[in-house]
PDB file of C-alpha atoms in Angstrom:
ATOM      1  CA  LEU A  10     -29.305 -10.571   7.655  1.00  0.00           C
ATOM      2  CA  ASP A  11     -31.918  -8.445   9.415  1.00  0.00           C
ATOM      3  CA  GLY A  12     -29.301  -7.272  11.913  1.00  0.00           C
ATOM      4  CA  ASP A  13     -26.675  -6.547   9.216  1.00  0.00           C
ATOM      5  CA  GLU A  14     -24.218  -8.820  11.046  1.00  0.00           C
ATOM      6  CA  PHE A  15     -22.205  -9.840   7.968  1.00  0.00           C
ATOM      7  CA  PHE A  16     -19.033  -8.034   6.955  1.00  0.00           C
ATOM      8  CA  PHE A  17     -16.171  -8.311   4.480  1.00  0.00           C
ATOM      9  CA  GLU A  18     -12.491  -8.986   4.777  1.00  0.00           C
ATOM     10  CA  PHE A  19     -10.384  -8.374   1.684  1.00  0.00           C
ATOM     11  CA  GLN A  20      -7.561 -10.589   0.406  1.00  0.00           C
ATOM     12  CA  PRO A  21      -5.200  -9.055  -2.168  1.00  0.00           C
ATOM     13  CA  VAL A  22      -4.213 -10.693  -5.431  1.00  0.00           C
ATOM     14  CA  VAL A  23      -0.683  -9.523  -6.249  1.00  0.00           C
ATOM     15  CA  GLU A  24       1.908  -9.471  -8.998  1.00  0.00           C
ATOM     16  CA  PRO A  25       4.714 -11.708  -7.663  1.00  0.00           C
ATOM     17  CA  ASP A  26       7.719  -9.686  -8.821  1.00  0.00           C
ATOM     18  CA  THR A  27       6.579  -6.304  -7.548  1.00  0.00           C
ATOM     19  CA  GLY A  28       3.880  -6.949  -4.922  1.00  0.00           C
ATOM     20  CA  ARG A  29       1.558  -4.614  -6.841  1.00  0.00           C
ATOM     21  CA  ILE A  30      -2.122  -5.205  -6.076  1.00  0.00           C
ATOM     22  CA  GLN A  31      -3.952  -6.686  -9.045  1.00  0.00           C
ATOM     23  CA  LEU A  32      -7.331  -6.895  -7.331  1.00  0.00           C
ATOM     24  CA  LEU A  33      -9.021  -7.433  -3.966  1.00  0.00           C
ATOM     25  CA  GLU A  34     -11.361 -10.320  -3.182  1.00  0.00           C
ATOM     26  CA  ALA A  35     -14.200  -9.556  -0.761  1.00  0.00           C
ATOM     27  CA  LEU A  36     -14.682 -12.500   1.616  1.00  0.00           C
ATOM     28  CA  VAL A  37     -17.834 -12.580   3.721  1.00  0.00           C
ATOM     29  CA  ARG A  38     -17.757 -13.198   7.481  1.00  0.00           C
ATOM     30  CA  TRP A  39     -20.499 -13.281  10.146  1.00  0.00           C
ATOM     31  CA  ARG A  40     -20.060 -11.208  13.301  1.00  0.00           C
ATOM     32  CA  HIS A  41     -22.383 -13.168  15.591  1.00  0.00           C
ATOM     33  CA  PRO A  42     -23.517 -11.287  18.738  1.00  0.00           C
ATOM     34  CA  ARG A  43     -22.765 -14.278  21.009  1.00  0.00           C
ATOM     35  CA  LEU A  44     -20.323 -16.500  19.121  1.00  0.00           C
ATOM     36  CA  GLY A  45     -18.044 -13.870  17.627  1.00  0.00           C
ATOM     37  CA  THR A  46     -16.697 -14.102  14.088  1.00  0.00           C
ATOM     38  CA  ILE A  47     -17.966 -17.118  12.139  1.00  0.00           C
ATOM     39  CA  SER A  48     -16.292 -18.489   9.014  1.00  0.00           C
ATOM     40  CA  PRO A  49     -18.354 -18.795   5.815  1.00  0.00           C
ATOM     41  CA  ALA A  50     -17.703 -22.544   5.886  1.00  0.00           C
ATOM     42  CA  ALA A  51     -20.112 -22.687   8.836  1.00  0.00           C
ATOM     43  CA  PHE A  52     -23.022 -20.791   7.286  1.00  0.00           C
ATOM     44  CA  LEU A  53     -22.863 -20.660   3.477  1.00  0.00           C
ATOM     45  CA  ASN A  54     -24.379 -24.118   2.979  1.00  0.00           C
ATOM     46  CA  VAL A  55     -27.286 -23.144   5.221  1.00  0.00           C
ATOM     47  CA  ALA A  56     -27.680 -19.901   3.296  1.00  0.00           C
ATOM     48  CA  GLU A  57     -27.671 -21.814  -0.011  1.00  0.00           C
ATOM     49  CA  ASP A  58     -30.130 -24.501   1.112  1.00  0.00           C
ATOM     50  CA  SER A  59     -32.547 -21.959   2.577  1.00  0.00           C
ATOM     51  CA  GLY A  60     -32.382 -19.585  -0.385  1.00  0.00           C
ATOM     52  CA  LEU A  61     -31.275 -16.756   1.904  1.00  0.00           C
ATOM     53  CA  VAL A  62     -28.007 -16.596  -0.026  1.00  0.00           C
ATOM     54  CA  LEU A  63     -29.858 -14.393  -2.547  1.00  0.00           C
ATOM     55  CA  ARG A  64     -30.393 -11.751   0.134  1.00  0.00           C
ATOM     56  CA  LEU A  65     -26.846 -12.271   1.407  1.00  0.00           C
ATOM     57  CA  ASP A  66     -25.412 -11.513  -2.046  1.00  0.00           C
ATOM     58  CA  MET A  67     -27.545  -8.409  -2.507  1.00  0.00           C
ATOM     59  CA  GLN A  68     -26.651  -7.142   0.942  1.00  0.00           C
ATOM     60  CA  GLY A  69     -22.990  -7.775   0.155  1.00  0.00           C
ATOM     61  CA  LEU A  70     -23.132  -5.730  -3.035  1.00  0.00           C
ATOM     62  CA  ALA A  71     -24.710  -2.831  -1.136  1.00  0.00           C
ATOM     63  CA  ARG A  72     -22.008  -3.170   1.534  1.00  0.00           C
ATOM     64  CA  LEU A  73     -19.334  -3.069  -1.166  1.00  0.00           C
ATOM     65  CA  GLU A  74     -20.799   0.224  -2.371  1.00  0.00           C
ATOM     66  CA  ARG A  75     -20.301   1.711   1.107  1.00  0.00           C
ATOM     67  CA  HIS A  76     -16.675   0.522   1.187  1.00  0.00           C
ATOM     68  CA  PHE A  77     -16.007   2.081  -2.209  1.00  0.00           C
ATOM     69  CA  ASP A  78     -17.505   5.390  -1.089  1.00  0.00           C
ATOM     70  CA  TYR A  79     -15.306   5.465   2.010  1.00  0.00           C
ATOM     71  CA  TRP A  80     -12.113   4.377   0.253  1.00  0.00           C
ATOM     72  CA  ARG A  81     -12.530   6.866  -2.567  1.00  0.00           C
ATOM     73  CA  SER A  82     -13.069   9.664  -0.067  1.00  0.00           C
ATOM     74  CA  LEU A  83      -9.524   8.898   1.133  1.00  0.00           C
ATOM     75  CA  ASP A  84      -7.887   8.223  -2.237  1.00  0.00           C
ATOM     76  CA  PRO A  85      -9.440   8.564  -5.727  1.00  0.00           C
ATOM     77  CA  GLN A  86      -7.173   5.815  -7.108  1.00  0.00           C
ATOM     78  CA  PHE A  87      -9.457   3.242  -5.468  1.00  0.00           C
ATOM     79  CA  ALA A  88     -11.692   3.638  -8.508  1.00  0.00           C
ATOM     80  CA  GLU A  89      -9.013   1.804 -10.511  1.00  0.00           C
ATOM     81  CA  ILE A  90      -8.641  -1.278  -8.269  1.00  0.00           C
ATOM     82  CA  PRO A  91     -10.875  -4.225  -9.242  1.00  0.00           C
ATOM     83  CA  VAL A  92     -12.772  -5.873  -6.385  1.00  0.00           C
ATOM     84  CA  SER A  93     -14.270  -9.342  -6.724  1.00  0.00           C
ATOM     85  CA  ILE A  94     -17.274 -10.684  -4.858  1.00  0.00           C
ATOM     86  CA  ASN A  95     -18.581 -14.257  -4.815  1.00  0.00           C
ATOM     87  CA  ILE A  96     -22.073 -14.708  -6.242  1.00  0.00           C
ATOM     88  CA  SER A  97     -24.150 -17.823  -5.647  1.00  0.00           C
ATOM     89  CA  GLY A  98     -25.255 -20.084  -8.472  1.00  0.00           C
ATOM     90  CA  ARG A  99     -28.747 -19.935  -6.948  1.00  0.00           C
ATOM     91  CA  HIS A 100     -29.309 -16.727  -8.941  1.00  0.00           C
ATOM     92  CA  PHE A 101     -29.211 -18.683 -12.196  1.00  0.00           C
ATOM     93  CA  PRO A 102     -30.474 -19.782 -14.690  1.00  0.00           C
ATOM     94  CA  ASN A 103     -33.546 -17.596 -14.147  1.00  0.00           C
ATOM     95  CA  PHE A 104     -31.566 -14.765 -12.541  1.00  0.00           C
ATOM     96  CA  VAL A 105     -34.302 -14.344  -9.965  1.00  0.00           C
ATOM     97  CA  MET A 106     -32.935 -11.067  -8.563  1.00  0.00           C
ATOM     98  CA  GLU A 107     -31.823  -9.515 -11.847  1.00  0.00           C
ATOM     99  CA  ARG A 108     -33.823  -6.307 -11.385  1.00  0.00           C
ATOM    100  CA  GLN A 109     -32.355  -5.741  -7.915  1.00  0.00           C
ATOM    101  CA  PHE A 110     -28.829  -6.426  -9.174  1.00  0.00           C
ATOM    102  CA  PHE A 111     -29.119  -3.912 -11.978  1.00  0.00           C
ATOM    103  CA  GLU A 112     -30.643  -1.264  -9.728  1.00  0.00           C
ATOM    104  CA  LEU A 113     -27.551  -1.517  -7.528  1.00  0.00           C
ATOM    105  CA  LEU A 114     -25.124  -1.647 -10.441  1.00  0.00           C
ATOM    106  CA  ARG A 115     -26.621   1.553 -11.902  1.00  0.00           C
ATOM    107  CA  ARG A 116     -25.793   3.518  -8.765  1.00  0.00           C
ATOM    108  CA  PRO A 117     -22.919   5.961  -9.483  1.00  0.00           C
ATOM    109  CA  THR A 118     -20.399   4.379  -7.109  1.00  0.00           C
ATOM    110  CA  LEU A 119     -20.828   0.822  -8.367  1.00  0.00           C
ATOM    111  CA  HIS A 120     -21.346   1.855 -11.987  1.00  0.00           C
ATOM    112  CA  SER A 121     -17.894   3.461 -12.030  1.00  0.00           C
ATOM    113  CA  ALA A 122     -16.186   0.631 -10.104  1.00  0.00           C
ATOM    114  CA  ASN A 123     -14.254  -2.344 -11.453  1.00  0.00           C
ATOM    115  CA  ILE A 124     -16.412  -5.161 -10.089  1.00  0.00           C
ATOM    116  CA  ILE A 125     -15.805  -8.870 -10.641  1.00  0.00           C
ATOM    117  CA  PHE A 126     -18.429 -11.508  -9.908  1.00  0.00           C
ATOM    118  CA  GLU A 127     -16.806 -14.827  -8.995  1.00  0.00           C
ATOM    119  CA  ILE A 128     -19.017 -17.819  -9.721  1.00  0.00           C
ATOM    120  CA  THR A 129     -18.410 -21.559  -9.519  1.00  0.00           C
ATOM    121  CA  GLU A 130     -18.996 -24.033 -12.316  1.00  0.00           C
ATOM    122  CA  SER A 131     -22.164 -25.244 -10.604  1.00  0.00           C
ATOM    123  CA  VAL A 132     -23.812 -22.307 -12.383  1.00  0.00           C
ATOM    124  CA  PHE A 133     -23.172 -24.040 -15.702  1.00  0.00           C
ATOM    125  CA  LEU A 134     -24.108 -27.612 -14.919  1.00  0.00           C
ATOM    126  CA  ASP A 135     -27.395 -27.629 -16.817  1.00  0.00           C
ATOM    127  CA  SER A 136     -25.942 -25.649 -19.777  1.00  0.00           C
ATOM    128  CA  ASN A 137     -29.101 -23.545 -19.808  1.00  0.00           C
ATOM    129  CA  PRO A 138     -28.918 -20.848 -22.532  1.00  0.00           C
ATOM    130  CA  SER A 139     -30.592 -18.351 -20.197  1.00  0.00           C
ATOM    131  CA  THR A 140     -27.603 -18.631 -17.853  1.00  0.00           C
ATOM    132  CA  ALA A 141     -25.262 -17.414 -20.589  1.00  0.00           C
ATOM    133  CA  GLU A 142     -27.712 -14.640 -21.463  1.00  0.00           C
ATOM    134  CA  GLY A 143     -27.899 -13.485 -17.843  1.00  0.00           C
ATOM    135  CA  LEU A 144     -24.119 -13.475 -17.500  1.00  0.00           C
ATOM    136  CA  GLN A 145     -23.772 -11.526 -20.727  1.00  0.00           C
ATOM    137  CA  ARG A 146     -26.220  -8.900 -19.472  1.00  0.00           C
ATOM    138  CA  LEU A 147     -24.055  -8.502 -16.364  1.00  0.00           C
ATOM    139  CA  ARG A 148     -20.979  -8.013 -18.553  1.00  0.00           C
ATOM    140  CA  THR A 149     -22.861  -5.428 -20.599  1.00  0.00           C
ATOM    141  CA  ALA A 150     -23.614  -3.639 -17.320  1.00  0.00           C
ATOM    142  CA  GLY A 151     -19.861  -3.444 -16.663  1.00  0.00           C
ATOM    143  CA  VAL A 152     -19.286  -6.475 -14.432  1.00  0.00           C
ATOM    144  CA  GLN A 153     -16.534  -8.975 -15.179  1.00  0.00           C
ATOM    145  CA  ILE A 154     -17.364 -12.680 -14.805  1.00  0.00           C
ATOM    146  CA  TRP A 155     -14.672 -14.948 -13.353  1.00  0.00           C
ATOM    147  CA  LEU A 156     -14.857 -18.692 -12.840  1.00  0.00           C
ATOM    148  CA  ASP A 157     -13.737 -19.622  -9.323  1.00  0.00           C
ATOM    149  CA  ASP A 158     -12.061 -22.934  -8.353  1.00  0.00           C
ATOM    150  CA  PHE A 159     -11.264 -23.636 -12.001  1.00  0.00           C
ATOM    151  CA  GLY A 160     -10.164 -27.236 -12.494  1.00  0.00           C
ATOM    152  CA  GLU A 161     -12.261 -28.760  -9.721  1.00  0.00           C
ATOM    153  CA  GLY A 162     -14.906 -30.075 -12.105  1.00  0.00           C
ATOM    154  CA  HIS A 163     -14.557 -32.401 -15.053  1.00  0.00           C
ATOM    155  CA  SER A 164     -15.941 -30.099 -17.736  1.00  0.00           C
ATOM    156  CA  SER A 165     -14.473 -26.682 -16.969  1.00  0.00           C
ATOM    157  CA  PHE A 166     -12.938 -26.349 -20.441  1.00  0.00           C
ATOM    158  CA  ARG A 167     -16.358 -26.544 -22.064  1.00  0.00           C
ATOM    159  CA  TYR A 168     -17.570 -23.689 -19.917  1.00  0.00           C
ATOM    160  CA  LEU A 169     -14.836 -21.410 -21.239  1.00  0.00           C
ATOM    161  CA  ALA A 170     -15.886 -22.212 -24.793  1.00  0.00           C
ATOM    162  CA  HIS A 171     -19.620 -21.638 -24.375  1.00  0.00           C
ATOM    163  CA  PHE A 172     -20.084 -19.057 -21.594  1.00  0.00           C
ATOM    164  CA  PRO A 173     -18.972 -15.425 -21.234  1.00  0.00           C
ATOM    165  CA  VAL A 174     -15.989 -15.634 -18.866  1.00  0.00           C
ATOM    166  CA  ASP A 175     -13.342 -12.926 -18.373  1.00  0.00           C
ATOM    167  CA  GLY A 176     -11.040 -14.707 -15.947  1.00  0.00           C
ATOM    168  CA  ILE A 177     -10.360 -17.906 -14.030  1.00  0.00           C
ATOM    169  CA  LYS A 178      -9.039 -18.621 -10.558  1.00  0.00           C
ATOM    170  CA  ILE A 179      -7.093 -21.875 -10.604  1.00  0.00           C
ATOM    171  CA  THR A 180      -7.993 -24.128  -7.695  1.00  0.00           C
ATOM    172  CA  GLU A 181      -5.484 -24.584  -4.909  1.00  0.00           C
ATOM    173  CA  SER A 182      -5.546 -28.384  -5.341  1.00  0.00           C
ATOM    174  CA  PHE A 183      -3.024 -27.997  -8.201  1.00  0.00           C
ATOM    175  CA  VAL A 184      -0.897 -25.612  -6.147  1.00  0.00           C
ATOM    176  CA  ARG A 185      -0.500 -27.670  -2.988  1.00  0.00           C
ATOM    177  CA  HIS A 186       2.305 -29.902  -4.309  1.00  0.00           C
ATOM    178  CA  CYS A 187       3.387 -28.011  -7.431  1.00  0.00           C
ATOM    179  CA  HIS A 188       6.946 -27.491  -6.199  1.00  0.00           C
ATOM    180  CA  HIS A 189       7.669 -31.246  -6.176  1.00  0.00           C
ATOM    181  CA  ASP A 190       4.921 -32.777  -8.337  1.00  0.00           C
ATOM    182  CA  GLU A 191       5.670 -32.645 -12.054  1.00  0.00           C
ATOM    183  CA  LYS A 192       2.115 -33.627 -13.004  1.00  0.00           C
ATOM    184  CA  ALA A 193       0.734 -30.676 -11.066  1.00  0.00           C
ATOM    185  CA  ARG A 194       3.111 -28.337 -12.914  1.00  0.00           C
ATOM    186  CA  VAL A 195       2.110 -29.807 -16.277  1.00  0.00           C
ATOM    187  CA  ILE A 196      -1.564 -29.200 -15.489  1.00  0.00           C
ATOM    188  CA  LEU A 197      -0.866 -25.660 -14.273  1.00  0.00           C
ATOM    189  CA  SER A 198       1.116 -24.929 -17.432  1.00  0.00           C
ATOM    190  CA  ALA A 199      -1.680 -26.291 -19.606  1.00  0.00           C
ATOM    191  CA  LEU A 200      -4.286 -24.159 -17.828  1.00  0.00           C
ATOM    192  CA  GLN A 201      -2.059 -21.129 -18.174  1.00  0.00           C
ATOM    193  CA  GLY A 202      -1.632 -21.692 -21.921  1.00  0.00           C
ATOM    194  CA  LEU A 203      -5.342 -22.296 -22.407  1.00  0.00           C
ATOM    195  CA  ALA A 204      -6.290 -19.091 -20.620  1.00  0.00           C
ATOM    196  CA  ARG A 205      -3.780 -17.028 -22.560  1.00  0.00           C
ATOM    197  CA  GLY A 206      -4.948 -18.511 -25.846  1.00  0.00           C
ATOM    198  CA  LEU A 207      -8.540 -17.561 -25.057  1.00  0.00           C
ATOM    199  CA  GLY A 208      -7.630 -14.096 -23.803  1.00  0.00           C
ATOM    200  CA  VAL A 209      -8.803 -14.966 -20.281  1.00  0.00           C
ATOM    201  CA  ARG A 210      -7.026 -13.605 -17.207  1.00  0.00           C
ATOM    202  CA  THR A 211      -5.658 -16.041 -14.622  1.00  0.00           C
ATOM    203  CA  VAL A 212      -5.200 -15.944 -10.844  1.00  0.00           C
ATOM    204  CA  VAL A 213      -3.606 -18.819  -8.927  1.00  0.00           C
ATOM    205  CA  GLU A 214      -5.067 -19.099  -5.428  1.00  0.00           C
ATOM    206  CA  GLY A 215      -3.972 -21.014  -2.361  1.00  0.00           C
ATOM    207  CA  VAL A 216      -0.293 -19.985  -2.306  1.00  0.00           C
ATOM    208  CA  GLU A 217       0.807 -21.030   1.180  1.00  0.00           C
ATOM    209  CA  ASN A 218       4.615 -21.160   1.217  1.00  0.00           C
ATOM    210  CA  GLN A 219       7.856 -20.004  -0.375  1.00  0.00           C
ATOM    211  CA  GLN A 220       8.313 -23.115  -2.527  1.00  0.00           C
ATOM    212  CA  GLN A 221       4.891 -22.760  -4.126  1.00  0.00           C
ATOM    213  CA  PHE A 222       5.436 -19.063  -4.673  1.00  0.00           C
ATOM    214  CA  ASP A 223       8.845 -19.566  -6.309  1.00  0.00           C
ATOM    215  CA  THR A 224       7.532 -22.334  -8.572  1.00  0.00           C
ATOM    216  CA  LEU A 225       4.559 -20.311  -9.803  1.00  0.00           C
ATOM    217  CA  ARG A 226       6.670 -17.211 -10.309  1.00  0.00           C
ATOM    218  CA  VAL A 227       9.202 -19.094 -12.427  1.00  0.00           C
ATOM    219  CA  MET A 228       6.333 -20.584 -14.440  1.00  0.00           C
ATOM    220  CA  GLY A 229       5.283 -17.068 -15.378  1.00  0.00           C
ATOM    221  CA  PHE A 230       2.046 -16.614 -13.461  1.00  0.00           C
ATOM    222  CA  ASP A 231       1.560 -12.902 -12.871  1.00  0.00           C
ATOM    223  CA  ALA A 232      -1.318 -12.909 -10.358  1.00  0.00           C
ATOM    224  CA  LEU A 233      -1.121 -14.919  -7.129  1.00  0.00           C
ATOM    225  CA  GLN A 234      -3.269 -15.092  -3.994  1.00  0.00           C
ATOM    226  CA  GLY A 235      -2.855 -16.853  -0.670  1.00  0.00           C
ATOM    227  CA  TYR A 236      -1.815 -16.578   2.966  1.00  0.00           C
ATOM    228  CA  PHE A 237       1.879 -16.576   2.051  1.00  0.00           C
ATOM    229  CA  LEU A 238       1.298 -13.252   0.341  1.00  0.00           C
ATOM    230  CA  SER A 239      -1.334 -11.810   2.656  1.00  0.00           C
ATOM    231  CA  PRO A 240      -4.162 -13.011   4.887  1.00  0.00           C
ATOM    232  CA  PRO A 241      -7.589 -11.446   4.425  1.00  0.00           C
ATOM    233  CA  LEU A 242      -7.496  -7.891   5.770  1.00  0.00           C
ATOM    234  CA  SER A 243     -10.109  -5.673   7.336  1.00  0.00           C
ATOM    235  CA  ALA A 244     -11.608  -2.887   5.250  1.00  0.00           C
ATOM    236  CA  ALA A 245      -9.807  -0.425   7.541  1.00  0.00           C
ATOM    237  CA  ASP A 246      -6.423  -1.929   6.566  1.00  0.00           C
ATOM    238  CA  ILE A 247      -6.901  -1.500   2.828  1.00  0.00           C
ATOM    239  CA  PRO A 248      -6.240   2.266   2.454  1.00  0.00           C
ATOM    240  CA  ALA A 249      -2.750   1.965   3.977  1.00  0.00           C
ATOM    241  CA  LEU A 250      -1.991  -0.999   1.716  1.00  0.00           C
ATOM    242  CA  VAL A 251      -2.988   0.975  -1.375  1.00  0.00           C
ATOM    243  CA  ALA A 252      -1.088   4.045  -0.181  1.00  0.00           C
ATOM    244  CA  ASP A 253       2.038   1.878  -0.005  1.00  0.00           C
ATOM    245  CA  ARG A 254       1.337   0.792  -3.615  1.00  0.00           C
ATOM    246  CA  GLY A 255       1.040  -2.848  -2.609  1.00  0.00           C
ATOM    247  CA  LEU A 256       2.828  -5.432  -0.500  1.00  0.00           C
ATOM    248  CA  ALA A 257       6.547  -5.682   0.150  1.00  0.00           C
ATOM    249  CA  CYS A 258       7.993  -7.422  -2.900  1.00  0.00           C
ATOM    250  CA  PRO A 259       7.182 -11.120  -2.314  1.00  0.00           C
ATOM    251  CA  ALA A 260      10.135 -12.291  -4.374  1.00  0.00           C
ATOM    252  CA  LYS A 261      12.532 -10.737  -1.860  1.00  0.00           C
ATOM    253  CA  ARG A 262      11.072 -11.651   1.497  1.00  0.00           C
ATOM    254  CA  LYS A 263       9.559 -14.564   3.332  1.00  0.00           C
ATOM    255  CA  ARG A 264       6.307 -14.758   5.258  1.00  0.00           C
ATOM    256  CA  PRO A 265       5.152 -17.479   7.620  1.00  0.00           C
ATOM    257  CA  THR A 266       2.279 -19.703   6.545  1.00  0.00           C
ATOM    258  CA  ARG A 267      -0.888 -19.912   8.636  1.00  0.00           C
TER     259      ARG A 267
END
């Protein structure tokens, strides 16, 4: 953190029929001076357990501001593209860095951006009213709140009823076998109907192959994410992607999986 060794890659969420970019997810990486690039799977648990994840999140939001400034200098339409960033549940329920968050969010670049905070249901486990109040203050400040890995826990539906949530990202565990598992499709359809009924946006993540893509497209999902569509890209790759108005239409071409 002191050496500013963390950086973002960005994975697009796309509309399956057109390839149009719906949003970009900022994914943190560590550029270690000796070991090279390190996956978040190797350091996020340490960051959480040590409490340093609070600094990591704040540093990430400041880094996102710099990316926005650069992108907009190339193309003003970047102001219209939502960008999501993962925020640790360690901030809640007391929202220990609320003042610092709002100082950043009031800066002109971030204040005018479409920012999404992705949180996991661990934030809601104690059902603390102050958690809902903190999330609502973020929404009032212009940030959308999305629930990541929706469906992993046993009480996700209750969270949608009692907490301010603008969108959900359906966990890849339902996607993995959806093309040949009827139960998985039934669950996906139920989640889709629930989200629509509540006016909550939906992204399906973890799309890895043509069969999954075709199944989800036929089911009517309009926002998909995964390596079949695009791997995470460097910040330098994003302007060209936006200039092309998105990816090549996924419904008409095939991409290899990882």
